Short mmCIF file of C-alpha atoms in Angstrom, two decimals:
data_model
loop_
_atom_site.label_atom_id
_atom_site.label_comp_id
_atom_site.label_asym_id
_atom_site.label_seq_id
_atom_site.Cartn_x
_atom_site.Cartn_y
_atom_site.Cartn_z
CA UNK A 1 39.03 -10.26 -53.68
CA UNK A 2 40.29 -6.90 -54.95
CA UNK A 3 41.56 -5.89 -58.33
CA UNK A 4 45.17 -6.39 -57.15
CA UNK A 5 44.40 -10.04 -56.24
CA UNK A 6 44.14 -9.47 -52.47
CA UNK A 7 41.20 -11.56 -51.10
CA UNK A 8 38.70 -10.01 -48.66
CA UNK A 9 38.02 -11.52 -45.27
CA UNK A 10 35.18 -13.68 -46.36
CA UNK A 11 34.81 -17.25 -47.33
CA UNK A 12 34.18 -18.74 -50.77
CA UNK A 13 30.36 -18.42 -50.26
CA UNK A 14 30.16 -15.24 -48.37
CA UNK A 15 30.62 -16.90 -45.01
CA UNK A 16 32.90 -15.25 -42.32
CA UNK A 17 36.49 -16.46 -42.18
CA UNK A 18 36.77 -19.23 -39.55
CA UNK A 19 40.15 -20.81 -40.49
CA UNK A 20 43.56 -19.55 -39.66
CA UNK A 21 44.73 -16.31 -41.23
CA UNK A 22 43.21 -15.86 -44.69
CA UNK A 23 41.68 -19.40 -45.13
CA UNK A 24 37.95 -19.74 -44.90
CA UNK A 25 38.13 -23.34 -43.60
CA UNK A 26 40.84 -25.47 -42.08
CA UNK A 27 40.66 -28.02 -44.85
CA UNK A 28 41.49 -25.29 -47.31
CA UNK A 29 44.57 -24.45 -45.27
CA UNK A 30 45.57 -28.11 -45.12
CA UNK A 31 45.21 -28.40 -48.86
CA UNK A 32 47.35 -25.33 -49.51
CA UNK A 33 50.09 -26.55 -47.10
CA UNK A 34 50.19 -29.85 -48.88
CA UNK A 35 50.45 -28.18 -52.30
CA UNK A 36 53.08 -25.72 -51.03
CA UNK A 37 55.10 -28.61 -49.67
CA UNK A 38 54.87 -30.51 -52.92
CA UNK A 39 55.81 -27.36 -54.93
CA UNK A 40 58.78 -26.73 -52.61
CA UNK A 41 60.11 -30.24 -53.15
CA UNK A 42 59.59 -29.96 -56.97
CA UNK A 43 61.31 -26.57 -57.08
CA UNK A 44 64.23 -27.72 -54.92
CA UNK A 45 64.81 -30.76 -57.10
CA UNK A 46 64.50 -28.84 -60.42
CA UNK A 47 66.60 -26.07 -58.99
CA UNK A 48 69.42 -28.43 -58.21
CA UNK A 49 69.25 -29.90 -61.62
CA UNK A 50 69.28 -26.44 -63.25
CA UNK A 51 72.26 -25.36 -61.08
CA UNK A 52 74.14 -28.45 -62.18
CA UNK A 53 73.41 -27.79 -65.89
CA UNK A 54 74.38 -24.12 -65.55
CA UNK A 55 77.56 -24.90 -63.69
CA UNK A 56 76.32 -23.18 -60.52
CA UNK A 57 76.61 -24.28 -56.90
CA UNK A 58 73.94 -26.89 -56.35
CA UNK A 59 73.12 -25.20 -53.02
CA UNK A 60 72.15 -22.10 -54.82
CA UNK A 61 69.65 -23.95 -56.95
CA UNK A 62 68.08 -25.73 -53.94
CA UNK A 63 67.84 -22.40 -52.10
CA UNK A 64 66.03 -20.81 -55.03
CA UNK A 65 63.65 -23.77 -55.00
CA UNK A 66 63.03 -23.46 -51.27
CA UNK A 67 62.22 -19.74 -51.77
CA UNK A 68 59.87 -20.11 -54.78
CA UNK A 69 57.86 -23.24 -53.76
CA UNK A 70 56.31 -22.06 -50.57
CA UNK A 71 54.84 -19.00 -52.26
CA UNK A 72 51.85 -21.31 -53.19
CA UNK A 73 50.64 -20.77 -49.59
CA UNK A 74 49.59 -17.23 -50.69
CA UNK A 75 47.55 -18.27 -53.67
CA UNK A 76 44.13 -17.54 -52.04
CA UNK A 77 45.33 -14.28 -50.68
CA UNK A 78 47.49 -12.90 -53.47
CA UNK A 79 47.16 -15.05 -56.63
CA UNK A 80 48.91 -12.46 -58.78
CA UNK A 81 51.94 -12.66 -56.67
CA UNK A 82 52.00 -16.51 -57.08
CA UNK A 83 51.82 -16.18 -60.85
CA UNK A 84 54.51 -13.61 -61.09
CA UNK A 85 56.84 -15.72 -59.01
CA UNK A 86 56.05 -18.71 -61.32
CA UNK A 87 56.80 -16.61 -64.37
CA UNK A 88 60.06 -15.40 -62.71
CA UNK A 89 61.30 -18.94 -62.18
CA UNK A 90 60.44 -20.25 -65.74
CA UNK A 91 63.99 -19.59 -67.02
CA UNK A 92 65.25 -21.92 -64.34
CA UNK A 93 62.93 -24.62 -65.65
CA UNK A 94 61.20 -25.03 -62.28
CA UNK A 95 57.78 -24.33 -60.87
CA UNK A 96 55.44 -26.44 -62.97
CA UNK A 97 52.98 -27.10 -59.97
CA UNK A 98 53.43 -23.51 -58.90
CA UNK A 99 52.50 -22.22 -62.28
CA UNK A 100 49.52 -24.58 -62.80
CA UNK A 101 47.87 -24.01 -59.50
CA UNK A 102 48.64 -20.30 -59.59
CA UNK A 103 46.89 -19.80 -62.96
CA UNK A 104 43.93 -21.85 -61.86
CA UNK A 105 43.49 -19.79 -58.76
CA UNK A 106 44.03 -16.51 -60.66
CA UNK A 107 41.35 -17.35 -63.23
CA UNK A 108 38.85 -18.48 -60.56
CA UNK A 109 39.32 -15.26 -58.43
CA UNK A 110 37.73 -11.87 -58.84
CA UNK A 111 40.86 -10.40 -60.51
CA UNK A 112 39.87 -8.43 -63.57
CA UNK A 113 40.02 -10.55 -66.78
CA UNK A 114 42.51 -8.20 -68.47
CA UNK A 115 45.03 -8.96 -65.73
CA UNK A 116 44.32 -12.69 -65.97
CA UNK A 117 44.87 -12.62 -69.83
CA UNK A 118 48.08 -10.59 -69.47
CA UNK A 119 49.56 -12.92 -66.93
CA UNK A 120 48.51 -15.97 -68.79
CA UNK A 121 50.11 -14.49 -72.05
CA UNK A 122 53.31 -13.90 -70.10
CA UNK A 123 53.37 -17.50 -68.86
CA UNK A 124 52.77 -18.85 -72.43
CA UNK A 125 55.57 -16.59 -73.66
CA UNK A 126 57.99 -17.57 -70.98
CA UNK A 127 57.26 -21.25 -71.38
CA UNK A 128 57.57 -20.89 -75.20
CA UNK A 129 60.89 -19.12 -75.05
CA UNK A 130 62.35 -21.48 -72.38
CA UNK A 131 61.20 -24.60 -74.25
CA UNK A 132 62.45 -23.29 -77.53
CA UNK A 133 65.94 -22.62 -76.23
CA UNK A 134 66.05 -25.92 -74.42
CA UNK A 135 64.94 -27.95 -77.34
CA UNK A 136 67.25 -26.15 -79.76
CA UNK A 137 70.19 -26.83 -77.47
CA UNK A 138 69.30 -30.45 -77.25
CA UNK A 139 68.92 -30.71 -81.00
CA UNK A 140 72.28 -29.03 -81.59
CA UNK A 141 73.85 -31.53 -79.33
CA UNK A 142 72.77 -34.33 -81.56
CA UNK A 143 74.58 -33.92 -84.95
CA UNK A 144 72.74 -36.90 -86.60
CA UNK A 145 69.26 -35.45 -85.85
CA UNK A 146 68.09 -32.72 -88.21
CA UNK A 147 64.41 -31.93 -87.62
CA UNK A 148 62.37 -29.51 -89.80
CA UNK A 149 62.70 -25.81 -88.91
CA UNK A 150 59.01 -25.57 -87.82
CA UNK A 151 59.17 -28.57 -85.39
CA UNK A 152 60.88 -26.87 -82.54
CA UNK A 153 58.64 -23.72 -82.53
CA UNK A 154 55.54 -25.91 -82.91
CA UNK A 155 56.58 -28.06 -80.06
CA UNK A 156 57.43 -25.12 -77.87
CA UNK A 157 54.08 -23.41 -78.52
CA UNK A 158 52.15 -26.64 -77.98
CA UNK A 159 53.91 -27.18 -74.66
CA UNK A 160 53.27 -23.61 -73.64
CA UNK A 161 49.59 -23.91 -74.40
CA UNK A 162 49.19 -27.26 -72.77
CA UNK A 163 50.70 -26.00 -69.59
CA UNK A 164 48.73 -22.74 -69.47
CA UNK A 165 45.36 -23.11 -71.25
CA UNK A 166 43.80 -26.01 -69.10
CA UNK A 167 44.27 -24.39 -65.71
CA UNK A 168 43.06 -21.00 -66.98
CA UNK A 169 40.00 -22.35 -68.63
CA UNK A 170 39.19 -24.53 -65.72
CA UNK A 171 39.66 -21.55 -63.36
CA UNK A 172 37.30 -19.41 -65.37
CA UNK A 173 34.65 -22.07 -65.43
CA UNK A 174 34.88 -22.62 -61.69
CA UNK A 175 34.86 -18.86 -60.96
CA UNK A 176 31.76 -18.33 -63.16
CA UNK A 177 29.96 -21.15 -61.60
CA UNK A 178 30.89 -19.88 -58.12
CA UNK A 179 29.60 -16.39 -58.99
CA UNK A 180 26.41 -17.81 -60.40
CA UNK A 181 25.70 -19.95 -57.25
CA UNK A 182 26.43 -16.85 -55.22
CA UNK A 183 24.14 -14.67 -57.18
CA UNK A 184 21.29 -17.29 -56.96
CA UNK A 185 21.86 -17.57 -53.27
CA UNK A 186 21.74 -13.81 -52.79
CA UNK A 187 18.64 -13.65 -54.87
CA UNK A 188 16.98 -16.39 -52.89
CA UNK A 189 17.92 -14.61 -49.61
CA UNK A 190 16.52 -11.43 -50.95
CA UNK A 191 13.21 -13.12 -51.99
CA UNK A 192 13.08 -14.79 -48.54
CA UNK A 193 13.44 -11.34 -46.91
CA UNK A 194 10.84 -9.80 -49.25
CA UNK A 195 8.40 -12.68 -48.46
CA UNK A 196 8.96 -12.19 -44.76
CA UNK A 197 8.31 -8.45 -45.02
CA UNK A 198 5.21 -9.22 -47.18
CA UNK A 199 4.01 -11.67 -44.61
CA UNK A 200 4.53 -9.25 -41.78
CA UNK A 201 2.69 -6.52 -43.72
CA UNK A 202 -0.16 -8.87 -44.56
CA UNK A 203 -0.45 -9.82 -40.90
CA UNK A 204 -0.49 -6.10 -39.96
CA UNK A 205 -3.13 -5.32 -42.55
CA UNK A 206 -5.23 -8.35 -41.44
CA UNK A 207 -4.99 -7.12 -37.81
CA UNK A 208 -5.89 -3.62 -38.83
CA UNK A 209 -8.86 -4.99 -40.80
CA UNK A 210 -9.93 -7.14 -37.78
CA UNK A 211 -9.78 -4.05 -35.49
CA UNK A 212 -11.72 -1.92 -37.96
CA UNK A 213 -14.37 -4.63 -38.33
CA UNK A 214 -14.71 -4.94 -34.58
CA UNK A 215 -15.07 -1.21 -34.29
CA UNK A 216 -17.76 -1.14 -37.00
CA UNK A 217 -19.70 -4.02 -35.45
CA UNK A 218 -19.49 -2.50 -32.08
CA UNK A 219 -20.70 0.85 -33.37
CA UNK A 220 -23.73 -0.80 -35.09
CA UNK A 221 -24.62 -2.77 -32.05
CA UNK A 222 -24.32 0.33 -29.94
CA UNK A 223 -26.64 2.35 -32.33
CA UNK A 224 -29.34 -0.27 -32.84
CA UNK A 225 -29.55 -1.45 -29.11
CA UNK A 226 -28.77 1.61 -27.07
CA UNK A 227 -31.64 3.59 -28.45
CA UNK A 228 -34.16 0.79 -27.69
CA UNK A 229 -32.86 0.13 -24.20
CA UNK A 230 -32.85 3.92 -23.37
CA UNK A 231 -36.48 4.12 -24.27
CA UNK A 232 -37.21 1.07 -22.08
CA UNK A 233 -35.48 2.79 -19.07
CA UNK A 234 -37.48 6.05 -19.71
CA UNK A 235 -40.64 4.13 -19.82
CA UNK A 236 -39.72 2.25 -16.63
CA UNK A 237 -39.00 5.38 -14.82
CA UNK A 238 -42.44 6.85 -15.82
CA UNK A 239 -43.99 3.52 -14.84
CA UNK A 240 -42.45 3.87 -11.36
CA UNK A 241 -43.85 7.38 -11.03
CA UNK A 242 -47.47 6.51 -11.76
CA UNK A 243 -47.50 2.91 -10.26
CA UNK A 244 -49.43 3.92 -7.11
CA UNK A 245 -51.55 6.74 -8.60
CA UNK A 246 -52.95 4.99 -11.60
CA UNK A 247 -52.64 1.17 -11.53
CA UNK A 248 -54.45 0.64 -14.83
CA UNK A 249 -52.10 3.09 -16.72
CA UNK A 250 -49.12 1.46 -14.89
CA UNK A 251 -50.24 -1.93 -16.18
CA UNK A 252 -50.42 -0.69 -19.63
CA UNK A 253 -47.04 0.97 -19.43
CA UNK A 254 -45.55 -2.29 -18.03
CA UNK A 255 -46.77 -4.08 -21.12
CA UNK A 256 -45.20 -1.61 -23.38
CA UNK A 257 -41.93 -1.94 -21.60
CA UNK A 258 -42.15 -5.72 -21.85
CA UNK A 259 -42.78 -5.36 -25.61
CA UNK A 260 -39.77 -3.13 -25.98
CA UNK A 261 -37.58 -5.56 -24.08
CA UNK A 262 -38.62 -8.33 -26.26
CA UNK A 263 -37.93 -6.27 -29.28
CA UNK A 264 -34.46 -5.51 -28.02
CA UNK A 265 -33.86 -9.23 -27.33
CA UNK A 266 -34.99 -10.05 -30.84
CA UNK A 267 -32.68 -7.48 -32.30
CA UNK A 268 -29.72 -8.89 -30.33
CA UNK A 269 -30.49 -12.37 -31.35
CA UNK A 270 -30.80 -11.56 -35.01
CA UNK A 271 -27.53 -9.55 -34.84
CA UNK A 272 -25.73 -12.42 -33.29
CA UNK A 273 -27.17 -14.72 -35.88
CA UNK A 274 -25.62 -12.56 -38.56
CA UNK A 275 -22.21 -13.02 -36.96
CA UNK A 276 -22.68 -16.85 -36.78
CA UNK A 277 -23.85 -17.68 -40.29
CA UNK A 278 -20.45 -18.86 -41.54
CA UNK A 279 -20.02 -22.48 -42.50
CA UNK A 280 -16.37 -22.28 -43.61
CA UNK A 281 -13.44 -20.08 -43.70
CA UNK A 282 -14.31 -18.39 -46.94
CA UNK A 283 -17.87 -18.00 -45.89
CA UNK A 284 -16.77 -16.54 -42.54
CA UNK A 285 -14.67 -13.95 -44.42
CA UNK A 286 -17.64 -12.86 -46.56
CA UNK A 287 -19.92 -12.73 -43.57
CA UNK A 288 -17.66 -10.56 -41.49
CA UNK A 289 -17.04 -8.17 -44.42
CA UNK A 290 -20.74 -7.37 -44.74
CA UNK A 291 -21.64 -7.62 -41.07
CA UNK A 292 -22.27 -4.00 -40.30
CA UNK A 293 -24.52 -3.51 -43.31
CA UNK A 294 -26.50 -6.65 -42.47
CA UNK A 295 -26.69 -5.56 -38.75
CA UNK A 296 -28.11 -2.20 -39.89
CA UNK A 297 -30.72 -4.04 -42.05
CA UNK A 298 -31.65 -6.23 -39.07
CA UNK A 299 -32.05 -3.17 -36.88
CA UNK A 300 -34.22 -1.47 -39.54
CA UNK A 301 -36.52 -4.47 -40.00
CA UNK A 302 -36.80 -5.16 -36.21
CA UNK A 303 -37.69 -1.42 -35.77
CA UNK A 304 -40.55 -1.58 -38.08
CA UNK A 305 -42.86 -3.21 -35.62
CA UNK A 306 -41.77 -0.93 -32.82
CA UNK A 307 -42.69 2.07 -35.11
CA UNK A 308 -46.20 0.72 -35.54
CA UNK A 309 -46.60 0.14 -31.89
CA UNK A 310 -45.22 3.53 -30.94
CA UNK A 311 -47.54 5.33 -33.36
CA UNK A 312 -50.58 3.52 -32.14
CA UNK A 313 -49.93 4.64 -28.54
CA UNK A 314 -50.70 8.11 -27.18
CA UNK A 315 -48.48 9.95 -24.61
CA UNK A 316 -49.79 10.35 -21.16
CA UNK A 317 -49.51 13.45 -19.07
CA UNK A 318 -46.42 12.01 -17.37
CA UNK A 319 -44.77 11.27 -20.74
CA UNK A 320 -45.69 7.56 -20.81
CA UNK A 321 -47.32 5.96 -23.80
CA UNK A 322 -50.49 4.04 -23.55
CA UNK A 323 -50.63 0.30 -24.35
CA UNK A 324 -50.50 -0.45 -28.01
CA UNK A 325 -52.72 -3.03 -29.68
CA UNK A 326 -51.11 -6.38 -29.00
CA UNK A 327 -51.55 -8.17 -32.31
CA UNK A 328 -47.96 -9.16 -32.97
CA UNK A 329 -45.88 -12.15 -32.12
CA UNK A 330 -44.89 -12.36 -28.47
CA UNK A 331 -41.25 -12.47 -29.51
CA UNK A 332 -41.61 -8.87 -30.50
CA UNK A 333 -40.61 -8.26 -34.13
CA UNK A 334 -40.36 -11.78 -35.45
CA UNK A 335 -42.62 -11.11 -38.31
CA UNK A 336 -41.22 -8.44 -40.64
CA UNK A 337 -43.14 -6.40 -43.08
CA UNK A 338 -42.51 -7.29 -46.76
CA UNK A 339 -41.67 -3.68 -47.68
CA UNK A 340 -38.74 -3.71 -45.14
CA UNK A 341 -37.27 -6.76 -46.77
CA UNK A 342 -36.83 -4.89 -50.05
CA UNK A 343 -34.32 -2.52 -48.60
CA UNK A 344 -31.50 -4.48 -47.17
CA UNK A 345 -29.22 -1.33 -46.88
CA UNK A 346 -30.55 -0.40 -43.41
CA UNK A 347 -32.52 2.64 -42.24
CA UNK A 348 -33.03 5.57 -44.62
CA UNK A 349 -34.28 9.24 -44.55
CA UNK A 350 -38.00 8.41 -44.88
CA UNK A 351 -37.90 6.62 -41.46
CA UNK A 352 -36.79 9.80 -39.61
CA UNK A 353 -40.41 10.69 -38.92
CA UNK A 354 -40.90 7.17 -37.34
CA UNK A 355 -37.70 7.61 -35.25
CA UNK A 356 -38.86 10.95 -33.98
CA UNK A 357 -42.35 9.50 -33.17
CA UNK A 358 -40.65 6.85 -31.03
CA UNK A 359 -39.13 9.58 -28.87
CA UNK A 360 -42.38 11.47 -28.71
CA UNK A 361 -44.02 8.27 -27.47
CA UNK A 362 -41.49 8.31 -24.67
CA UNK A 363 -42.61 11.75 -23.54
CA UNK A 364 -40.03 13.96 -25.39
CA UNK A 365 -41.17 17.11 -27.19
CA UNK A 366 -39.47 16.86 -30.59
CA UNK A 367 -39.89 19.12 -33.63
CA UNK A 368 -38.79 17.79 -37.05
CA UNK A 369 -38.30 20.24 -39.98
CA UNK A 370 -37.07 19.52 -43.47
CA UNK A 371 -35.59 22.27 -45.59
CA UNK A 372 -37.07 24.79 -43.29
CA UNK A 373 -40.63 23.41 -43.76
CA UNK A 374 -42.61 21.95 -40.73
CA UNK A 375 -43.04 18.25 -40.55
CA UNK A 376 -46.71 18.13 -41.81
CA UNK A 377 -45.88 20.08 -45.03
CA UNK A 378 -45.65 18.28 -48.42
CA UNK A 379 -41.82 19.00 -48.52
CA UNK A 380 -40.96 15.87 -46.43
CA UNK A 381 -37.99 14.09 -47.77
CA UNK A 382 -39.67 10.88 -48.87
CA UNK A 383 -39.24 11.82 -52.46
CA UNK A 384 -35.60 12.35 -52.14
CA UNK A 385 -33.12 9.50 -52.24
CA UNK A 386 -29.31 9.50 -51.57
CA UNK A 387 -26.65 6.81 -51.38
CA UNK A 388 -27.57 4.21 -48.75
CA UNK A 389 -24.49 4.93 -46.67
CA UNK A 390 -25.43 8.65 -46.55
CA UNK A 391 -28.91 8.07 -45.46
CA UNK A 392 -27.91 5.43 -42.92
CA UNK A 393 -25.37 7.81 -41.41
CA UNK A 394 -27.94 10.63 -41.09
CA UNK A 395 -30.33 8.27 -39.46
CA UNK A 396 -27.85 6.97 -36.98
CA UNK A 397 -26.80 10.49 -36.04
CA UNK A 398 -30.27 11.54 -35.35
CA UNK A 399 -30.91 8.29 -33.40
CA UNK A 400 -27.84 8.64 -31.20
CA UNK A 401 -28.51 12.41 -30.62
CA UNK A 402 -32.04 11.76 -29.45
CA UNK A 403 -30.81 8.91 -27.23
CA UNK A 404 -28.34 11.29 -25.71
CA UNK A 405 -31.11 13.68 -24.91
CA UNK A 406 -33.05 10.95 -23.13
CA UNK A 407 -29.91 10.16 -21.09
CA UNK A 408 -28.56 13.50 -20.25
CA UNK A 409 -31.45 15.97 -20.67
CA UNK A 410 -34.66 14.27 -19.60
CA UNK A 411 -37.78 16.63 -20.21
CA UNK A 412 -35.83 18.90 -22.57
CA UNK A 413 -37.25 20.01 -25.87
CA UNK A 414 -35.49 18.80 -28.91
CA UNK A 415 -35.43 19.97 -32.51
CA UNK A 416 -34.26 18.00 -35.60
CA UNK A 417 -33.46 19.97 -38.73
CA UNK A 418 -32.71 18.34 -42.14
CA UNK A 419 -31.58 20.48 -45.01
CA UNK A 420 -31.17 19.39 -48.67
CA UNK A 421 -28.50 21.49 -50.33
CA UNK A 422 -26.69 21.44 -53.60
CA UNK A 423 -24.17 18.61 -53.36
CA UNK A 424 -24.58 18.03 -49.60
CA UNK A 425 -26.95 16.98 -46.94
CA UNK A 426 -27.03 18.70 -43.52
CA UNK A 427 -28.72 17.63 -40.27
CA UNK A 428 -28.75 19.28 -36.89
CA UNK A 429 -30.18 17.98 -33.55
CA UNK A 430 -30.37 20.49 -30.77
CA UNK A 431 -31.99 20.23 -27.39
CA UNK A 432 -32.70 22.89 -24.72
CA UNK A 433 -31.74 22.72 -21.07
CA UNK A 434 -33.11 19.94 -18.84
CA UNK A 435 -36.23 20.75 -16.96
CA UNK A 436 -35.58 20.85 -13.26
CA UNK A 437 -38.89 19.11 -12.39
CA UNK A 438 -38.20 16.02 -14.55
CA UNK A 439 -36.64 13.03 -12.79
CA UNK A 440 -33.43 11.60 -14.11
CA UNK A 441 -33.84 8.17 -15.58
CA UNK A 442 -30.41 7.20 -14.42
CA UNK A 443 -29.18 5.93 -17.82
CA UNK A 444 -25.52 4.91 -17.98
CA UNK A 445 -23.19 6.43 -20.49
CA UNK A 446 -20.09 4.75 -22.03
CA UNK A 447 -18.89 7.87 -23.90
CA UNK A 448 -19.01 6.07 -27.27
CA UNK A 449 -22.02 7.85 -28.75
CA UNK A 450 -20.21 11.04 -30.04
CA UNK A 451 -17.22 9.03 -31.01
CA UNK A 452 -19.20 6.71 -33.10
CA UNK A 453 -21.09 9.63 -34.81
CA UNK A 454 -17.81 11.38 -35.61
CA UNK A 455 -16.35 8.11 -37.03
CA UNK A 456 -19.38 7.59 -39.35
CA UNK A 457 -19.36 11.11 -40.68
CA UNK A 458 -15.65 11.49 -41.24
CA UNK A 459 -15.61 8.14 -43.11
CA UNK A 460 -17.85 9.72 -45.69
CA UNK A 461 -15.73 12.90 -45.87
CA UNK A 462 -18.20 14.92 -43.93
CA UNK A 463 -18.00 17.51 -41.16
CA UNK A 464 -19.14 16.79 -37.57
CA UNK A 465 -19.46 19.54 -34.93
CA UNK A 466 -20.87 18.93 -31.42
CA UNK A 467 -20.94 21.00 -28.22
CA UNK A 468 -23.01 22.87 -25.67
CA UNK A 469 -25.18 25.85 -26.59
CA UNK A 470 -25.43 29.24 -24.94
CA UNK A 471 -28.84 28.31 -23.65
CA UNK A 472 -27.54 25.41 -21.64
CA UNK A 473 -28.48 22.73 -24.17
CA UNK A 474 -26.45 20.68 -26.55
CA UNK A 475 -26.10 20.68 -30.41
CA UNK A 476 -24.96 18.15 -32.93
CA UNK A 477 -24.31 19.35 -36.49
CA UNK A 478 -23.39 17.22 -39.46
CA UNK A 479 -22.73 18.11 -43.18
CA UNK A 480 -22.24 15.27 -45.63
CA UNK A 481 -21.29 15.48 -49.25
CA UNK A 482 -24.06 13.92 -51.22
CA UNK A 483 -26.00 14.20 -54.51
CA UNK A 484 -29.56 12.94 -54.43
CA UNK A 485 -30.71 10.18 -56.61
CA UNK A 486 -34.15 10.41 -58.20
CA UNK A 487 -35.90 7.24 -57.50
#
């Protein structure tokens, strides 16, 4: 409803208009038609009485009533017009119902309060004047009745207030209550929309978190399993090459391949056990959150025994390691050294030499330098400690790079360089071209190695660069922001 009293095309509660013309509901239209009919009858009757008292044609009074009474049909659309018409017919002493219903509708509408007060004051004034003149005329006609002077004005004022104040006050109450309910409904609708949006965003965040967790777990499983299986395939290829020439060496190599296979199975079993350690919804959430770190720890512990076995074996002329001393559990890696248990954060820099030793045991020529010093010098990085995520990332990058050399450049020489700098840690793995006389092991490639390395490095704010070299080899370079921790 506008400031002029014209109602908008919506219902009382914001619902679209479904009734005829400006009525929101059909029952509202029926009610207004009934009130308009009653007002027309009242105005016609009072108009005829007024015409008789004023010595006017009775038909004129009835016609005036028939014109004023039906205006009540417009009360929901133009309440100001209804009140103005009721004020206009006050001198004719008609329109009581028209005035009462019109004032109620005006007060309950969205018309500014100053307009409502002005029209209510005009109604009181008109009623006061009309009543005063009518009572004075009646008193003058009775000569034996001499009331006090204040009686007629008081009665006129009381009648004006009685006919005007109740409908205005009741209309103000109904309008305020209606606006309050509408405000609460809009607030509830807004909260419902916000909750819906929050639920959608929470679902999106949960889906994103699940995808991120799947990616991290897949990356960890790729790193800890692919390296071991790649070494198995390399040993199996060498075993096939010497099977007929040296049966004794072939038997030893077959035992080594079996040990590696059992170690790989043990790692897989332990990693799957990490993912199945939940006994409830809350426990499952906690288990999944720390799954990648626990997987890394599993891989580090399971690789401890493989390191011991790889160092105890010597490479053959064909690049195949001799059989290690078989003093472990047949399951391969079931017993874990106590020292490995103290570091639950996964592999660290001090294990790089062991990692390189595993590749050497498989026949690869690998050179490891730290800060430009050869591997056997005292400047090896065992005394330096960085954040666990930094050390684990460097270890995984070197591991994946050496695995790629086994896959794509069998027989090539590799060099691992580790540099400690101020505020950063750099590592580079570079291999030469593949030797033509070396048989390809036929290792499959899923294309996830470089992607996983890049994801690990960029997650820590580092720089990852990879690509072929001019000599026909391949180079992987990583620089990570890190400050060493003295430990």
